[in-house]
Tab-separated table of C-alpha atoms and ligand atoms in Angstrom:
chain	number	residue	atom	x	y	z
A	29	MET	CA	301.685	162.451	81.810
A	30	ASN	CA	304.371	165.027	80.974
A	31	CYS	CA	304.338	168.721	81.766
A	32	GLU	CA	303.139	169.642	78.280
A	33	GLU	CA	300.224	167.256	78.437
A	34	VAL	CA	299.359	168.676	81.850
A	35	GLY	CA	299.440	172.143	80.575
A	36	ARG	CA	296.817	171.203	77.911
A	37	TRP	CA	294.495	169.610	80.607
A	38	ILE	CA	294.602	172.505	83.150
A	39	GLY	CA	291.766	174.354	81.322
A	40	PRO	CA	289.482	171.491	81.077
A	41	LEU	CA	290.176	170.624	84.737
A	42	LEU	CA	289.304	174.196	85.788
A	43	ASP	CA	286.099	173.917	83.691
A	44	GLY	CA	285.231	170.640	85.335
A	45	GLU	CA	285.347	169.028	81.817
A	46	LEU	CA	287.956	166.474	82.593
A	47	ASP	CA	286.995	162.760	83.277
A	48	VAL	CA	287.771	161.101	86.585
A	49	ARG	CA	290.928	159.169	85.486
A	50	ASN	CA	292.643	162.181	83.765
A	51	THR	CA	291.735	164.482	86.735
A	52	ALA	CA	293.530	162.042	88.991
A	53	GLU	CA	296.575	161.874	86.784
A	54	VAL	CA	296.764	165.722	86.340
A	55	GLN	CA	296.340	166.269	90.072
A	56	ALA	CA	299.057	163.733	90.784
A	57	HIS	CA	301.339	165.533	88.399
A	58	LEU	CA	300.462	168.882	89.939
A	59	ALA	CA	301.282	167.663	93.440
A	60	ALA	CA	304.671	166.486	92.262
A	61	CYS	CA	305.596	169.370	89.901
A	62	PRO	CA	305.957	172.755	91.289
A	63	ALA	CA	306.258	174.417	87.885
A	64	CYS	CA	302.851	173.013	86.662
A	65	GLN	CA	301.275	173.799	90.041
A	66	ARG	CA	302.243	177.495	89.523
A	67	ARG	CA	300.951	177.342	86.094
A	68	TYR	CA	297.694	175.865	87.440
A	69	GLU	CA	297.282	178.637	89.940
A	70	ALA	CA	297.958	181.411	87.556
A	71	GLN	CA	295.333	180.063	85.149
A	72	ALA	CA	292.938	179.532	87.936
A	73	ALA	CA	293.338	183.256	89.121
A	74	LEU	CA	293.118	184.587	85.619
A	75	SER	CA	290.121	182.556	84.755
A	76	SER	CA	288.200	183.575	87.829
A	77	SER	CA	288.989	187.271	87.322
A	78	LEU	CA	287.847	187.074	83.805
A	79	ARG	CA	284.689	185.318	85.060
A	80	ARG	CA	284.057	188.242	87.409
A	81	LEU	CA	284.522	190.717	84.567
A	82	ASP	CA	282.254	188.582	82.517
A	83	LEU	CA	279.538	188.798	85.144
A	84	ALA	CA	280.056	192.455	85.966
A	85	TYR	CA	279.746	193.679	82.351
A	86	ALA	CA	277.890	190.842	80.558
A	87	ALA	CA	279.486	191.069	77.185
A	88	PRO	CA	276.942	191.121	74.239
A	89	GLU	CA	275.842	187.644	73.373
A	90	SER	CA	276.861	188.128	69.678
A	91	LEU	CA	280.367	189.002	70.796
A	92	ARG	CA	280.623	186.153	73.128
A	93	GLN	CA	279.603	183.801	70.273
A	94	ARG	CA	281.966	185.298	67.917
A	95	ILE	CA	284.831	184.854	70.397
A	96	ALA	CA	283.692	181.316	71.305
A	97	ALA	CA	283.415	180.357	67.570
A	98	ALA	CA	286.922	181.704	66.948
A	99	LEU	CA	288.473	179.956	69.731
A	100	ASP	CA	286.698	176.556	69.715
A	101	GLU	CA	288.479	173.604	68.094
A	102	PRO	CA	291.928	175.066	67.696
A	103	ALA	CA	294.111	173.192	65.204
A	104	GLY	CA	295.795	170.266	66.926
A	105	ALA	CA	293.663	170.275	70.063
A	106	PRO	CA	292.270	166.871	70.884
A	107	ALA	CA	288.625	166.683	69.564
A	108	HIS	CA	287.272	165.398	72.926
A	109	LEU	CA	288.882	168.331	74.748
A	110	VAL	CA	285.917	170.511	74.092
A	111	SER	CA	282.685	168.732	74.452
A	112	PRO	CA	279.846	170.103	72.353
A	113	ALA	CA	277.491	170.247	75.316
A	114	LYS	CA	279.902	172.542	77.195
A	115	ARG	CA	280.676	174.707	74.207
A	116	THR	CA	279.355	177.755	75.786
A	117	PRO	CA	281.257	181.048	75.864
A	118	ARG	CA	281.348	180.857	79.581
A	119	GLY	CA	283.991	178.324	79.644
A	120	VAL	CA	286.529	181.055	79.838
A	121	SER	CA	289.449	179.028	81.199
A	122	ARG	CA	289.234	176.740	78.202
A	123	TRP	CA	290.880	179.539	76.232
A	124	PHE	CA	294.049	179.112	78.232
A	125	THR	CA	294.536	175.627	76.820
A	126	LEU	CA	295.322	177.285	73.535
A	127	ALA	CA	298.574	178.639	72.218
A	128	GLY	CA	299.744	182.016	73.188
A	129	TRP	CA	298.218	184.060	70.447
A	130	PRO	CA	294.543	183.077	70.792
A	131	VAL	CA	294.942	183.729	74.505
A	132	ALA	CA	296.002	187.327	73.693
A	133	LEU	CA	293.191	187.566	71.234
A	134	ALA	CA	290.688	186.322	73.756
A	135	ALA	CA	291.970	188.664	76.432
A	136	SER	CA	291.909	191.676	74.150
A	137	ALA	CA	288.336	190.661	72.919
A	138	VAL	CA	287.180	190.619	76.552
A	139	ALA	CA	288.887	193.926	77.250
A	140	ALA	CA	287.220	195.415	74.167
A	141	SER	CA	283.829	194.205	75.250
A	142	VAL	CA	284.257	195.537	78.690
A	143	LEU	CA	285.275	198.849	77.268
A	144	LEU	CA	282.154	198.966	75.082
A	145	GLN	CA	279.983	198.306	78.116
A	146	GLN	CA	281.810	200.847	80.121
A	147	ARG	CA	280.992	203.376	77.398
A	148	SER	CA	277.413	202.687	77.414
A	149	LEU	CA	277.386	202.783	81.277
A	150	GLU	CA	278.962	206.231	80.974
A	151	SER	CA	276.444	207.417	78.423
A	152	ASP	CA	273.655	206.123	80.734
A	153	ALA	CA	275.213	208.113	83.652
A	154	ILE	CA	275.354	211.250	81.626
A	155	VAL	CA	271.695	210.883	80.552
A	156	ALA	CA	270.763	210.139	84.124
A	157	ALA	CA	272.407	213.491	85.155
A	158	HIS	CA	270.477	215.251	82.476
A	159	VAL	CA	267.146	213.739	83.330
A	160	ARG	CA	267.750	214.385	87.015
A	161	SER	CA	268.509	218.022	86.377
A	162	LEU	CA	265.185	218.328	84.604
A	163	LEU	CA	263.259	216.361	87.117
A	164	VAL	CA	264.083	217.558	90.525
A	165	ASP	CA	264.098	221.321	89.787
A	166	HIS	CA	267.971	221.423	90.193
A	167	LEU	CA	268.692	222.652	86.743
A	168	ASN	CA	270.685	225.726	87.887
A	169	ASP	CA	272.658	226.693	91.008
A	170	VAL	CA	273.397	229.968	89.407
A	171	VAL	CA	270.818	231.417	87.103
A	172	SER	CA	272.320	233.906	84.534
A	173	THR	CA	272.295	234.613	80.994
A	174	ASP	CA	275.642	236.343	81.371
A	175	HIS	CA	278.779	234.110	80.881
A	176	HIS	CA	280.706	236.729	82.898
A	177	THR	CA	278.519	235.718	85.976
A	178	VAL	CA	278.362	231.935	85.308
A	179	LYS	CA	282.051	231.322	84.609
A	180	PRO	CA	283.371	232.921	87.849
A	181	TRP	CA	280.526	231.224	89.860
A	182	PHE	CA	282.356	227.874	89.593
A	183	ALA	CA	285.717	229.260	91.043
A	184	GLY	CA	286.177	227.857	94.572
A	185	LYS	CA	283.493	225.205	93.981
A	186	ILE	CA	285.375	222.921	91.728
A	187	ASP	CA	289.097	222.596	90.852
A	188	PHE	CA	288.889	223.612	87.262
A	189	SER	CA	287.336	226.345	85.229
A	190	PRO	CA	284.756	225.074	82.576
A	191	PRO	CA	284.456	227.022	79.357
A	192	VAL	CA	281.225	229.214	79.262
A	193	PRO	CA	281.145	230.580	75.690
A	194	ASP	CA	278.546	233.070	74.414
A	195	LEU	CA	276.717	230.979	71.915
A	196	SER	CA	274.001	233.362	71.353
A	197	SER	CA	274.955	233.845	67.663
A	198	ARG	CA	274.141	230.215	67.197
A	199	GLY	CA	270.808	230.469	68.818
A	200	PHE	CA	271.935	228.905	72.176
A	201	GLU	CA	270.642	230.930	75.126
A	202	LEU	CA	272.750	230.558	78.254
A	203	VAL	CA	270.544	229.599	81.210
A	204	GLY	CA	272.910	229.048	84.130
A	205	GLY	CA	275.375	226.633	85.776
A	206	ARG	CA	275.345	223.950	88.371
A	207	LEU	CA	277.709	221.466	90.098
A	208	ASP	CA	276.746	217.883	89.423
A	209	TYR	CA	278.280	214.356	90.017
A	210	VAL	CA	278.588	211.792	87.361
A	211	GLN	CA	279.999	208.295	88.423
A	212	ARG	CA	280.553	209.917	91.836
A	213	GLN	CA	282.960	212.479	90.323
A	214	PRO	CA	282.348	216.171	90.527
A	215	VAL	CA	281.538	217.810	87.169
A	216	ALA	CA	280.616	221.371	86.027
A	217	ALA	CA	277.304	221.695	84.234
A	218	VAL	CA	276.636	224.644	81.976
A	219	ILE	CA	273.104	224.926	80.690
A	220	TYR	CA	271.911	226.295	77.446
A	221	ARG	CA	268.455	226.537	75.835
A	222	LYS	CA	267.500	226.454	72.202
A	223	HIS	CA	263.949	226.057	70.730
A	224	GLY	CA	262.702	225.044	74.204
A	225	HIS	CA	265.150	222.215	74.474
A	226	ILE	CA	267.417	222.188	77.463
A	227	ILE	CA	271.088	221.320	76.917
A	228	ASN	CA	273.472	220.230	79.617
A	229	VAL	CA	277.145	220.669	78.812
A	230	LEU	CA	279.094	218.808	81.479
A	231	ALA	CA	282.773	219.391	81.921
A	232	GLY	CA	285.158	217.289	83.955
A	233	LEU	CA	288.885	216.706	84.382
A	234	PRO	CA	290.361	213.675	82.570
A	235	GLY	CA	289.624	210.329	84.353
A	236	ARG	CA	286.647	211.722	86.117
A	237	GLY	CA	283.879	209.776	84.372
A	238	LEU	CA	283.571	211.657	81.244
A	239	ASP	CA	286.522	210.316	79.254
A	240	LYS	CA	285.345	207.041	78.045
A	241	LEU	CA	282.398	208.338	75.899
A	242	PRO	CA	282.072	207.885	72.193
A	243	GLN	CA	282.131	211.152	70.190
A	244	ALA	CA	278.442	210.825	69.522
A	245	ASP	CA	275.914	208.532	71.279
A	246	ARG	CA	272.175	208.089	71.502
A	247	VAL	CA	270.661	206.777	74.722
A	248	GLN	CA	266.955	206.556	75.610
A	249	GLY	CA	266.068	209.164	72.993
A	250	TYR	CA	268.733	211.637	74.157
A	251	SER	CA	271.775	212.596	72.169
A	252	LEU	CA	275.229	212.980	73.620
A	253	ARG	CA	278.239	214.569	71.904
A	254	SER	CA	281.619	214.530	73.686
A	255	TRP	CA	284.924	216.171	72.982
A	256	ARG	CA	288.146	217.266	74.653
A	257	GLN	CA	288.957	220.914	75.015
A	258	ALA	CA	291.553	222.790	76.983
A	259	GLY	CA	292.507	219.782	79.053
A	260	LEU	CA	288.888	218.995	79.956
A	261	ASP	CA	286.433	216.257	78.884
A	262	LEU	CA	283.107	217.841	77.741
A	263	VAL	CA	279.913	216.159	76.972
A	264	ALA	CA	276.712	217.819	75.677
A	265	VAL	CA	273.379	216.047	76.322
A	266	SER	CA	269.919	216.943	75.240
A	267	ASP	CA	266.706	215.764	73.404
A	268	ILE	CA	267.558	218.180	70.764
A	269	ASP	CA	268.603	217.172	67.224
A	270	PRO	CA	272.076	215.706	67.277
A	271	LEU	CA	273.101	218.140	64.577
A	272	GLU	CA	272.412	221.016	67.016
A	273	LEU	CA	274.948	219.467	69.535
A	274	ALA	CA	277.492	219.382	66.662
A	275	ASN	CA	276.667	223.136	66.128
A	276	LEU	CA	277.128	223.734	69.866
A	277	GLU	CA	280.483	221.830	69.779
A	278	ARG	CA	281.629	224.066	66.985
A	279	GLY	CA	280.628	227.128	68.941
A	280	TYR	CA	282.638	225.782	72.016
A	281	GLU	CA	285.739	225.351	69.793
A	282	ASN	CA	285.415	228.650	67.910
A	283	PRO	CA	283.843	231.000	70.426
A	284	PRO	CA	282.907	234.502	69.119
A	285	PRO	CA	285.041	237.323	70.651
A	286	PRO	CA	283.297	238.694	73.904
A	287	ALA	CA	280.747	241.508	73.081
A	288	GLY	CA	282.236	245.044	73.087
A	289	GLU	CA	285.749	243.857	72.418
A	290	PRO	CA	287.531	244.115	69.180
A	291	ALA	CA	287.598	240.910	67.179
A	292	ASP	CA	291.317	241.383	66.146
A	293	ARG	CA	293.639	238.887	67.832
A	294	ARG	CA	296.803	240.818	67.281
B	306	ZN	ZN1	304.990	169.512	85.238
């Protein structure tokens, strides 16, 4: 058995799909060939780390099947290399028996599915923060309808200054502010109310749990809308109509001039 052949058998060996005779031959070669031994160890490490990701994030079944279908039976691979009974997406290491490009494809597909799962985990965390704020009577740490009171309240409590625009012209009444935690990261919550609906607007520094959200999402009947503004990640969450969250975002991005001050910007 030469190095090229052994390279093709490493994946099946890791998957326990190799028969006794070939297993013995591959192992004999590995024992005698440091280059193939290194290749074997690298594939084993990568395969087990992919399995861990696979378990932690449980990629959607449909995506797994698409990946598996795309990668099964590559041109030129021995037909018996992939047994039908074992043709499950879990045989991750099998991917590494393929040529370079499908491996890259598989790795990026796994990365994409992990990202998708992280996004929905993030959305879940945002909704959890919103629901918690309504349940445990911890909606506001500072109760004020005046943004000149709410904005300075955050100073010294968190290492950034969240925007607190006056959105009354759009029908959003400022209720107050609060410190909260999302994914164990500190965030600033600014609370508005419209037509009886509470809207939490969470703000955090990039990389602090709010930056992997889709622009709009819907989780458990709640709507989320996220955007980046002034170096901060912001996400609004509420059971209000999603169109109202878009309205609120426009208000954040084009705040009216503070009352009593001239509108001219010079
Ligand atoms: Zn070798």
